[in-house]
PDB file of C-alpha atoms in Angstrom:
ATOM      1  CA  UNK R   1      19.602  10.137  12.493  1.00  0.00           C
ATOM      2  CA  UNK R   2      18.895  10.018  16.242  1.00  0.00           C
ATOM      3  CA  UNK R   3      15.471   9.176  17.700  1.00  0.00           C
ATOM      4  CA  UNK R   4      15.030  12.812  18.683  1.00  0.00           C
ATOM      5  CA  UNK R   5      15.790  14.035  15.165  1.00  0.00           C
ATOM      6  CA  UNK R   6      13.430  11.438  13.659  1.00  0.00           C
ATOM      7  CA  UNK R   7      10.618  12.685  15.879  1.00  0.00           C
ATOM      8  CA  UNK R   8      11.294  16.267  14.767  1.00  0.00           C
ATOM      9  CA  UNK R   9      11.692  15.423  11.088  1.00  0.00           C
ATOM     10  CA  UNK R  10       9.222  16.412   8.420  1.00  0.00           C
ATOM     11  CA  UNK R  11       7.365  13.331   7.167  1.00  0.00           C
ATOM     12  CA  UNK R  12       6.656  12.700   3.484  1.00  0.00           C
ATOM     13  CA  UNK R  13       4.227   9.929   2.562  1.00  0.00           C
ATOM     14  CA  UNK R  14       4.803   8.506  -0.936  1.00  0.00           C
ATOM     15  CA  UNK R  15       1.899   6.754  -2.656  1.00  0.00           C
ATOM     16  CA  UNK R  16       0.996   5.364  -6.075  1.00  0.00           C
ATOM     17  CA  UNK R  17      -0.128   8.069  -8.445  1.00  0.00           C
ATOM     18  CA  UNK R  18      -3.660   8.034  -9.835  1.00  0.00           C
ATOM     19  CA  UNK R  19      -5.717  10.111 -12.230  1.00  0.00           C
ATOM     20  CA  UNK R  20      -8.958   9.355 -10.399  1.00  0.00           C
ATOM     21  CA  UNK R  21     -10.182  12.077  -8.008  1.00  0.00           C
ATOM     22  CA  UNK R  22     -11.365   9.436  -5.522  1.00  0.00           C
ATOM     23  CA  UNK R  23      -7.855   8.004  -5.339  1.00  0.00           C
ATOM     24  CA  UNK R  24      -6.294  11.432  -4.831  1.00  0.00           C
ATOM     25  CA  UNK R  25      -8.783  12.223  -2.072  1.00  0.00           C
ATOM     26  CA  UNK R  26      -8.068   8.900  -0.370  1.00  0.00           C
ATOM     27  CA  UNK R  27      -4.320   9.581  -0.451  1.00  0.00           C
ATOM     28  CA  UNK R  28      -4.770  13.008   1.130  1.00  0.00           C
ATOM     29  CA  UNK R  29      -7.072  11.489   3.762  1.00  0.00           C
ATOM     30  CA  UNK R  30      -4.390   8.934   4.597  1.00  0.00           C
ATOM     31  CA  UNK R  31      -1.762  11.654   5.026  1.00  0.00           C
ATOM     32  CA  UNK R  32      -4.146  13.588   7.276  1.00  0.00           C
ATOM     33  CA  UNK R  33      -4.850  10.517   9.435  1.00  0.00           C
ATOM     34  CA  UNK R  34      -1.132   9.851   9.727  1.00  0.00           C
ATOM     35  CA  UNK R  35      -0.575  13.438  10.879  1.00  0.00           C
ATOM     36  CA  UNK R  36      -3.083  12.918  13.683  1.00  0.00           C
ATOM     37  CA  UNK R  37      -1.628   9.528  14.589  1.00  0.00           C
ATOM     38  CA  UNK R  38       1.919  10.921  14.825  1.00  0.00           C
ATOM     39  CA  UNK R  39       0.727  13.876  16.893  1.00  0.00           C
ATOM     40  CA  UNK R  40       3.003  16.300  15.092  1.00  0.00           C
ATOM     41  CA  UNK R  41       2.154  19.983  14.606  1.00  0.00           C
ATOM     42  CA  UNK R  42       3.519  19.863  11.066  1.00  0.00           C
ATOM     43  CA  UNK R  43       1.237  18.102   8.548  1.00  0.00           C
ATOM     44  CA  UNK R  44       2.503  15.009   6.787  1.00  0.00           C
ATOM     45  CA  UNK R  45       3.332  15.926   3.195  1.00  0.00           C
ATOM     46  CA  UNK R  46       2.089  13.804   0.309  1.00  0.00           C
ATOM     47  CA  UNK R  47       4.084  12.849  -2.791  1.00  0.00           C
ATOM     48  CA  UNK R  48       3.040  10.687  -5.736  1.00  0.00           C
ATOM     49  CA  UNK R  49       5.438   8.168  -7.240  1.00  0.00           C
ATOM     50  CA  UNK R  50       3.988   8.631 -10.712  1.00  0.00           C
ATOM     51  CA  UNK R  51       1.125   9.992 -12.845  1.00  0.00           C
ATOM     52  CA  UNK R  52       0.569  13.271 -11.006  1.00  0.00           C
ATOM     53  CA  UNK R  53       2.499  15.983  -9.151  1.00  0.00           C
ATOM     54  CA  UNK R  54       4.118  16.513  -6.827  1.00  0.00           C
ATOM     55  CA  UNK R  55       6.564  13.643  -7.083  1.00  0.00           C
ATOM     56  CA  UNK R  56       9.057  12.901  -4.325  1.00  0.00           C
ATOM     57  CA  UNK R  57      11.870  14.948  -5.865  1.00  0.00           C
ATOM     58  CA  UNK R  58       9.605  17.999  -6.156  1.00  0.00           C
ATOM     59  CA  UNK R  59       8.362  17.598  -2.594  1.00  0.00           C
ATOM     60  CA  UNK R  60      11.858  17.254  -1.135  1.00  0.00           C
ATOM     61  CA  UNK R  61      13.282  20.209  -3.061  1.00  0.00           C
ATOM     62  CA  UNK R  62      10.438  22.382  -1.752  1.00  0.00           C
ATOM     63  CA  UNK R  63      11.765  21.896   1.798  1.00  0.00           C
ATOM     64  CA  UNK R  64      14.675  23.825   3.327  1.00  0.00           C
ATOM     65  CA  UNK R  65      17.953  22.087   2.492  1.00  0.00           C
ATOM     66  CA  UNK R  66      18.940  21.469   6.115  1.00  0.00           C
ATOM     67  CA  UNK R  67      15.484  20.274   7.173  1.00  0.00           C
ATOM     68  CA  UNK R  68      15.544  16.647   8.310  1.00  0.00           C
ATOM     69  CA  UNK R  69      12.994  14.540   6.446  1.00  0.00           C
ATOM     70  CA  UNK R  70      11.608  11.028   6.844  1.00  0.00           C
ATOM     71  CA  UNK R  71      10.181   9.471   3.673  1.00  0.00           C
ATOM     72  CA  UNK R  72       7.604   6.707   4.169  1.00  0.00           C
ATOM     73  CA  UNK R  73       6.734   4.601   1.084  1.00  0.00           C
ATOM     74  CA  UNK R  74       3.080   3.543   1.335  1.00  0.00           C
ATOM     75  CA  UNK R  75       3.379   0.482  -0.907  1.00  0.00           C
ATOM     76  CA  UNK R  76       2.071  -2.986  -0.138  1.00  0.00           C
ATOM     77  CA  UNK R  77       4.902  -4.896  -1.823  1.00  0.00           C
ATOM     78  CA  UNK R  78       8.548  -4.295  -2.696  1.00  0.00           C
ATOM     79  CA  UNK R  79       8.080  -3.769  -6.413  1.00  0.00           C
ATOM     80  CA  UNK R  80       9.523  -1.255  -8.870  1.00  0.00           C
ATOM     81  CA  UNK R  81       8.499   1.880  -6.997  1.00  0.00           C
ATOM     82  CA  UNK R  82      10.027   0.694  -3.721  1.00  0.00           C
ATOM     83  CA  UNK R  83      13.249  -0.769  -5.119  1.00  0.00           C
ATOM     84  CA  UNK R  84      13.999   1.717  -7.893  1.00  0.00           C
ATOM     85  CA  UNK R  85      11.667   4.642  -8.431  1.00  0.00           C
ATOM     86  CA  UNK R  86      11.394   6.102  -4.923  1.00  0.00           C
ATOM     87  CA  UNK R  87      15.139   5.827  -4.081  1.00  0.00           C
ATOM     88  CA  UNK R  88      16.023   7.408  -7.431  1.00  0.00           C
ATOM     89  CA  UNK R  89      13.610  10.295  -6.880  1.00  0.00           C
ATOM     90  CA  UNK R  90      15.077  10.785  -3.413  1.00  0.00           C
ATOM     91  CA  UNK R  91      18.633  10.953  -4.729  1.00  0.00           C
ATOM     92  CA  UNK R  92      17.659  13.366  -7.518  1.00  0.00           C
ATOM     93  CA  UNK R  93      16.591  15.853  -4.858  1.00  0.00           C
ATOM     94  CA  UNK R  94      20.322  16.192  -4.017  1.00  0.00           C
ATOM     95  CA  UNK R  95      19.724  17.028  -0.380  1.00  0.00           C
ATOM     96  CA  UNK R  96      22.625  17.344   2.102  1.00  0.00           C
ATOM     97  CA  UNK R  97      24.093  14.037   3.257  1.00  0.00           C
ATOM     98  CA  UNK R  98      22.250  12.689   6.293  1.00  0.00           C
ATOM     99  CA  UNK R  99      19.277  15.045   5.940  1.00  0.00           C
ATOM    100  CA  UNK R 100      16.821  12.472   4.561  1.00  0.00           C
ATOM    101  CA  UNK R 101      15.867   8.969   5.681  1.00  0.00           C
ATOM    102  CA  UNK R 102      13.863   6.410   3.736  1.00  0.00           C
ATOM    103  CA  UNK R 103      11.903   3.864   5.759  1.00  0.00           C
ATOM    104  CA  UNK R 104      10.929   0.367   4.759  1.00  0.00           C
ATOM    105  CA  UNK R 105       7.642   0.165   2.801  1.00  0.00           C
ATOM    106  CA  UNK R 106       4.258  -0.503   4.322  1.00  0.00           C
ATOM    107  CA  UNK R 107       4.392  -4.100   3.111  1.00  0.00           C
ATOM    108  CA  UNK R 108       2.608  -7.117   4.621  1.00  0.00           C
ATOM    109  CA  UNK R 109       2.593  -5.773   8.174  1.00  0.00           C
ATOM    110  CA  UNK R 110       0.272  -7.727  10.537  1.00  0.00           C
ATOM    111  CA  UNK R 111      -1.715  -4.542  11.207  1.00  0.00           C
ATOM    112  CA  UNK R 112      -2.283  -4.132   7.473  1.00  0.00           C
ATOM    113  CA  UNK R 113      -3.496  -7.724   7.241  1.00  0.00           C
ATOM    114  CA  UNK R 114      -5.894  -6.807  10.075  1.00  0.00           C
ATOM    115  CA  UNK R 115      -7.246  -4.114   7.763  1.00  0.00           C
ATOM    116  CA  UNK R 116      -7.574  -6.637   4.923  1.00  0.00           C
ATOM    117  CA  UNK R 117      -9.630  -8.994   7.099  1.00  0.00           C
ATOM    118  CA  UNK R 118     -11.807  -6.119   8.308  1.00  0.00           C
ATOM    119  CA  UNK R 119     -12.506  -4.809   4.801  1.00  0.00           C
ATOM    120  CA  UNK R 120     -13.525  -8.294   3.657  1.00  0.00           C
ATOM    121  CA  UNK R 121     -15.945  -8.612   6.573  1.00  0.00           C
ATOM    122  CA  UNK R 122     -17.340  -5.128   5.910  1.00  0.00           C
ATOM    123  CA  UNK R 123     -18.079  -6.170   2.321  1.00  0.00           C
ATOM    124  CA  UNK R 124     -20.282  -8.998   3.591  1.00  0.00           C
ATOM    125  CA  UNK R 125     -18.087 -12.060   3.107  1.00  0.00           C
ATOM    126  CA  UNK R 126     -19.469 -15.262   4.609  1.00  0.00           C
ATOM    127  CA  UNK R 127     -17.612 -18.312   5.949  1.00  0.00           C
ATOM    128  CA  UNK R 128     -18.616 -20.443   2.955  1.00  0.00           C
ATOM    129  CA  UNK R 129     -17.539 -17.966   0.286  1.00  0.00           C
ATOM    130  CA  UNK R 130     -14.594 -18.648  -1.973  1.00  0.00           C
ATOM    131  CA  UNK R 131     -12.020 -15.874  -1.549  1.00  0.00           C
ATOM    132  CA  UNK R 132      -9.593 -14.443  -4.091  1.00  0.00           C
ATOM    133  CA  UNK R 133      -6.851 -12.041  -3.012  1.00  0.00           C
ATOM    134  CA  UNK R 134      -6.417  -9.336  -5.656  1.00  0.00           C
ATOM    135  CA  UNK R 135      -3.272  -7.222  -5.806  1.00  0.00           C
ATOM    136  CA  UNK R 136      -1.368  -4.990  -8.198  1.00  0.00           C
ATOM    137  CA  UNK R 137       0.995  -6.985 -10.353  1.00  0.00           C
ATOM    138  CA  UNK R 138       4.773  -6.844 -10.359  1.00  0.00           C
ATOM    139  CA  UNK R 139       7.546  -8.189 -12.551  1.00  0.00           C
ATOM    140  CA  UNK R 140       9.639  -8.739  -9.412  1.00  0.00           C
ATOM    141  CA  UNK R 141       9.510 -12.209  -7.924  1.00  0.00           C
ATOM    142  CA  UNK R 142      10.161 -10.903  -4.403  1.00  0.00           C
ATOM    143  CA  UNK R 143       7.139  -8.606  -4.578  1.00  0.00           C
ATOM    144  CA  UNK R 144       4.911 -11.420  -5.824  1.00  0.00           C
ATOM    145  CA  UNK R 145       6.187 -13.684  -3.047  1.00  0.00           C
ATOM    146  CA  UNK R 146       5.218 -11.070  -0.456  1.00  0.00           C
ATOM    147  CA  UNK R 147       1.654 -11.045  -1.776  1.00  0.00           C
ATOM    148  CA  UNK R 148       1.534 -14.842  -1.834  1.00  0.00           C
ATOM    149  CA  UNK R 149       2.546 -14.709   1.823  1.00  0.00           C
ATOM    150  CA  UNK R 150      -0.340 -12.347   2.532  1.00  0.00           C
ATOM    151  CA  UNK R 151      -2.739 -14.821   0.901  1.00  0.00           C
ATOM    152  CA  UNK R 152      -1.409 -17.569   3.171  1.00  0.00           C
ATOM    153  CA  UNK R 153      -1.812 -15.377   6.245  1.00  0.00           C
ATOM    154  CA  UNK R 154      -5.336 -14.388   5.192  1.00  0.00           C
ATOM    155  CA  UNK R 155      -6.227 -18.069   4.802  1.00  0.00           C
ATOM    156  CA  UNK R 156      -4.856 -18.751   8.275  1.00  0.00           C
ATOM    157  CA  UNK R 157      -6.819 -15.864   9.767  1.00  0.00           C
ATOM    158  CA  UNK R 158     -10.024 -17.030   8.089  1.00  0.00           C
ATOM    159  CA  UNK R 159      -9.432 -20.682   8.991  1.00  0.00           C
ATOM    160  CA  UNK R 160      -9.646 -21.996   5.447  1.00  0.00           C
ATOM    161  CA  UNK R 161      -7.579 -23.639   2.732  1.00  0.00           C
ATOM    162  CA  UNK R 162      -5.289 -21.894   0.261  1.00  0.00           C
ATOM    163  CA  UNK R 163      -6.482 -18.570  -1.159  1.00  0.00           C
ATOM    164  CA  UNK R 164      -5.479 -17.855  -4.768  1.00  0.00           C
ATOM    165  CA  UNK R 165      -3.870 -14.571  -5.776  1.00  0.00           C
ATOM    166  CA  UNK R 166      -5.051 -12.551  -8.782  1.00  0.00           C
ATOM    167  CA  UNK R 167      -3.071  -9.740 -10.371  1.00  0.00           C
ATOM    168  CA  UNK R 168      -4.870  -6.595 -11.510  1.00  0.00           C
ATOM    169  CA  UNK R 169      -1.983  -5.704 -13.838  1.00  0.00           C
ATOM    170  CA  UNK R 170       1.495  -6.857 -14.763  1.00  0.00           C
ATOM    171  CA  UNK R 171       3.050  -9.690 -16.737  1.00  0.00           C
ATOM    172  CA  UNK R 172       1.806 -12.609 -14.632  1.00  0.00           C
ATOM    173  CA  UNK R 173      -1.614 -14.200 -14.227  1.00  0.00           C
ATOM    174  CA  UNK R 174      -4.148 -15.108 -13.265  1.00  0.00           C
ATOM    175  CA  UNK R 175      -6.172 -11.949 -13.764  1.00  0.00           C
ATOM    176  CA  UNK R 176      -9.055 -11.204 -11.362  1.00  0.00           C
ATOM    177  CA  UNK R 177     -11.509 -12.396 -14.018  1.00  0.00           C
ATOM    178  CA  UNK R 178      -9.618 -15.660 -14.450  1.00  0.00           C
ATOM    179  CA  UNK R 179      -9.335 -16.280 -10.704  1.00  0.00           C
ATOM    180  CA  UNK R 180     -13.041 -15.674 -10.120  1.00  0.00           C
ATOM    181  CA  UNK R 181     -13.965 -17.940 -13.041  1.00  0.00           C
ATOM    182  CA  UNK R 182     -11.688 -20.669 -11.676  1.00  0.00           C
ATOM    183  CA  UNK R 183     -13.398 -20.441  -8.281  1.00  0.00           C
ATOM    184  CA  UNK R 184     -16.780 -20.870  -9.941  1.00  0.00           C
ATOM    185  CA  UNK R 185     -15.553 -23.868 -11.930  1.00  0.00           C
ATOM    186  CA  UNK R 186     -14.418 -25.308  -8.611  1.00  0.00           C
ATOM    187  CA  UNK R 187     -17.992 -25.199  -7.339  1.00  0.00           C
ATOM    188  CA  UNK R 188     -18.082 -21.900  -5.454  1.00  0.00           C
ATOM    189  CA  UNK R 189     -21.582 -20.488  -5.139  1.00  0.00           C
ATOM    190  CA  UNK R 190     -20.289 -17.095  -4.020  1.00  0.00           C
ATOM    191  CA  UNK R 191     -16.915 -15.525  -4.669  1.00  0.00           C
ATOM    192  CA  UNK R 192     -15.471 -12.672  -2.608  1.00  0.00           C
ATOM    193  CA  UNK R 193     -12.484 -10.568  -3.621  1.00  0.00           C
ATOM    194  CA  UNK R 194     -10.156  -9.380  -0.847  1.00  0.00           C
ATOM    195  CA  UNK R 195      -8.530  -6.187  -2.107  1.00  0.00           C
ATOM    196  CA  UNK R 196      -4.790  -5.836  -1.435  1.00  0.00           C
ATOM    197  CA  UNK R 197      -4.738  -2.263  -2.716  1.00  0.00           C
ATOM    198  CA  UNK R 198      -4.314   0.891  -0.680  1.00  0.00           C
ATOM    199  CA  UNK R 199      -6.535   3.433  -2.455  1.00  0.00           C
ATOM    200  CA  UNK R 200      -9.195   3.597  -5.190  1.00  0.00           C
ATOM    201  CA  UNK R 201      -7.955   3.721  -8.765  1.00  0.00           C
ATOM    202  CA  UNK R 202      -8.007   1.888 -12.066  1.00  0.00           C
ATOM    203  CA  UNK R 203      -6.817  -1.372 -10.490  1.00  0.00           C
ATOM    204  CA  UNK R 204      -9.558  -1.281  -7.846  1.00  0.00           C
ATOM    205  CA  UNK R 205     -12.174  -0.450 -10.481  1.00  0.00           C
ATOM    206  CA  UNK R 206     -11.130  -3.487 -12.492  1.00  0.00           C
ATOM    207  CA  UNK R 207     -11.939  -5.789  -9.585  1.00  0.00           C
ATOM    208  CA  UNK R 208     -15.600  -4.797  -9.763  1.00  0.00           C
ATOM    209  CA  UNK R 209     -15.735  -6.094 -13.338  1.00  0.00           C
ATOM    210  CA  UNK R 210     -14.247  -9.497 -12.487  1.00  0.00           C
ATOM    211  CA  UNK R 211     -17.599 -11.208 -11.913  1.00  0.00           C
ATOM    212  CA  UNK R 212     -17.322 -11.714  -8.142  1.00  0.00           C
ATOM    213  CA  UNK R 213     -20.326 -11.509  -5.837  1.00  0.00           C
ATOM    214  CA  UNK R 214     -18.618  -8.969  -3.627  1.00  0.00           C
ATOM    215  CA  UNK R 215     -15.437  -6.933  -3.663  1.00  0.00           C
ATOM    216  CA  UNK R 216     -13.848  -5.536  -0.514  1.00  0.00           C
ATOM    217  CA  UNK R 217     -12.926  -1.861  -0.460  1.00  0.00           C
ATOM    218  CA  UNK R 218      -9.269  -0.798  -0.647  1.00  0.00           C
ATOM    219  CA  UNK R 219      -7.476  -0.695   2.696  1.00  0.00           C
ATOM    220  CA  UNK R 220      -7.505   3.112   2.770  1.00  0.00           C
ATOM    221  CA  UNK R 221      -7.441   4.815   6.148  1.00  0.00           C
ATOM    222  CA  UNK R 222      -8.187   1.736   8.246  1.00  0.00           C
ATOM    223  CA  UNK R 223      -6.525   2.187  11.676  1.00  0.00           C
ATOM    224  CA  UNK R 224      -4.285  -0.819  11.014  1.00  0.00           C
ATOM    225  CA  UNK R 225      -2.832   0.917   7.972  1.00  0.00           C
ATOM    226  CA  UNK R 226      -2.335   4.199   9.803  1.00  0.00           C
ATOM    227  CA  UNK R 227      -0.688   2.447  12.758  1.00  0.00           C
ATOM    228  CA  UNK R 228       1.721   0.592  10.463  1.00  0.00           C
ATOM    229  CA  UNK R 229       2.673   3.812   8.669  1.00  0.00           C
ATOM    230  CA  UNK R 230       3.247   5.546  12.000  1.00  0.00           C
ATOM    231  CA  UNK R 231       5.610   2.771  13.055  1.00  0.00           C
ATOM    232  CA  UNK R 232       7.497   3.123   9.786  1.00  0.00           C
ATOM    233  CA  UNK R 233       7.866   6.865  10.353  1.00  0.00           C
ATOM    234  CA  UNK R 234       9.601   6.305  13.699  1.00  0.00           C
ATOM    235  CA  UNK R 235      11.604   3.136  13.025  1.00  0.00           C
ATOM    236  CA  UNK R 236      15.280   2.756  12.189  1.00  0.00           C
ATOM    237  CA  UNK R 237      15.502   3.862   8.540  1.00  0.00           C
ATOM    238  CA  UNK R 238      16.226   1.538   5.632  1.00  0.00           C
ATOM    239  CA  UNK R 239      18.348   4.221   3.944  1.00  0.00           C
ATOM    240  CA  UNK R 240      19.958   7.483   5.028  1.00  0.00           C
ATOM    241  CA  UNK R 241      20.760   9.837   2.159  1.00  0.00           C
TER     242      UNK R 241
END
C-alpha cells in the first residue's frame, strides 16, 4: 500500500475486550483521540479482540470490500492477541488481497513509556518509594521479555535499581500481591504500582487489591499513547492481507 493510500485508508483500532463499562468508555475515548490526532474526516473504528462485539472480523466485513483499511493493534506486548488472534480475525474477514494492512502493535514505544512515567507521577509516587511494574500476563516468553525491558527502561528513567515485574494474570508469577509483599519484606515503607495496562478492567481492578500504597492509572488517552498509535497507523505495515 502506498503512503497516499495509507493516509486515505479507514483505520480500525483493536483493543482488549472488557465487560466493564469504564473500560469500554476508555477504549472509545482512545479511538476518538486518535481520530483527532490523525486529522482524518472519517472516525477511527473500534474493534474488540475478545469478550464483546464488534470483533475485528465483524468490523472489517461491515466495510465496503474494496475499501483500504489499516488495522492498528493497541496491545502493550506481543502476546496471543497480537501473534494469533488478531491476524486470524483479519484473515477470516476474507477481504480482497492488498485491501487491508496490519501494523505492528503499540508495544514498548518510548512515547508509551513516557505515559507510564507520567501516570506514576500523577499517582503521587515519591523518589524513595519502591516501585512494582504490573502488567497483563502472557504464556509467550517474547511478550514477557518485552515487559521486562519496560521495567528496565522505567528504572533508568527514574534513576533507580531494578524494578520487579508483577503479572495480573497468566501462568507466571509473581502476582501483584506477591510483588508488593516482597517489596515490604525488603524494607520498603511505601510501595507504588506502575500500571502497564492500557484501559480499566478486571486486571487494573486487581492491582488496587494488591496492598500497595498507591496504584497508577492505566495509560489510557495519555498523549504519548495517542502519538504512538498515530505513528503505527502511518508506518510501513507489518502485514498486508
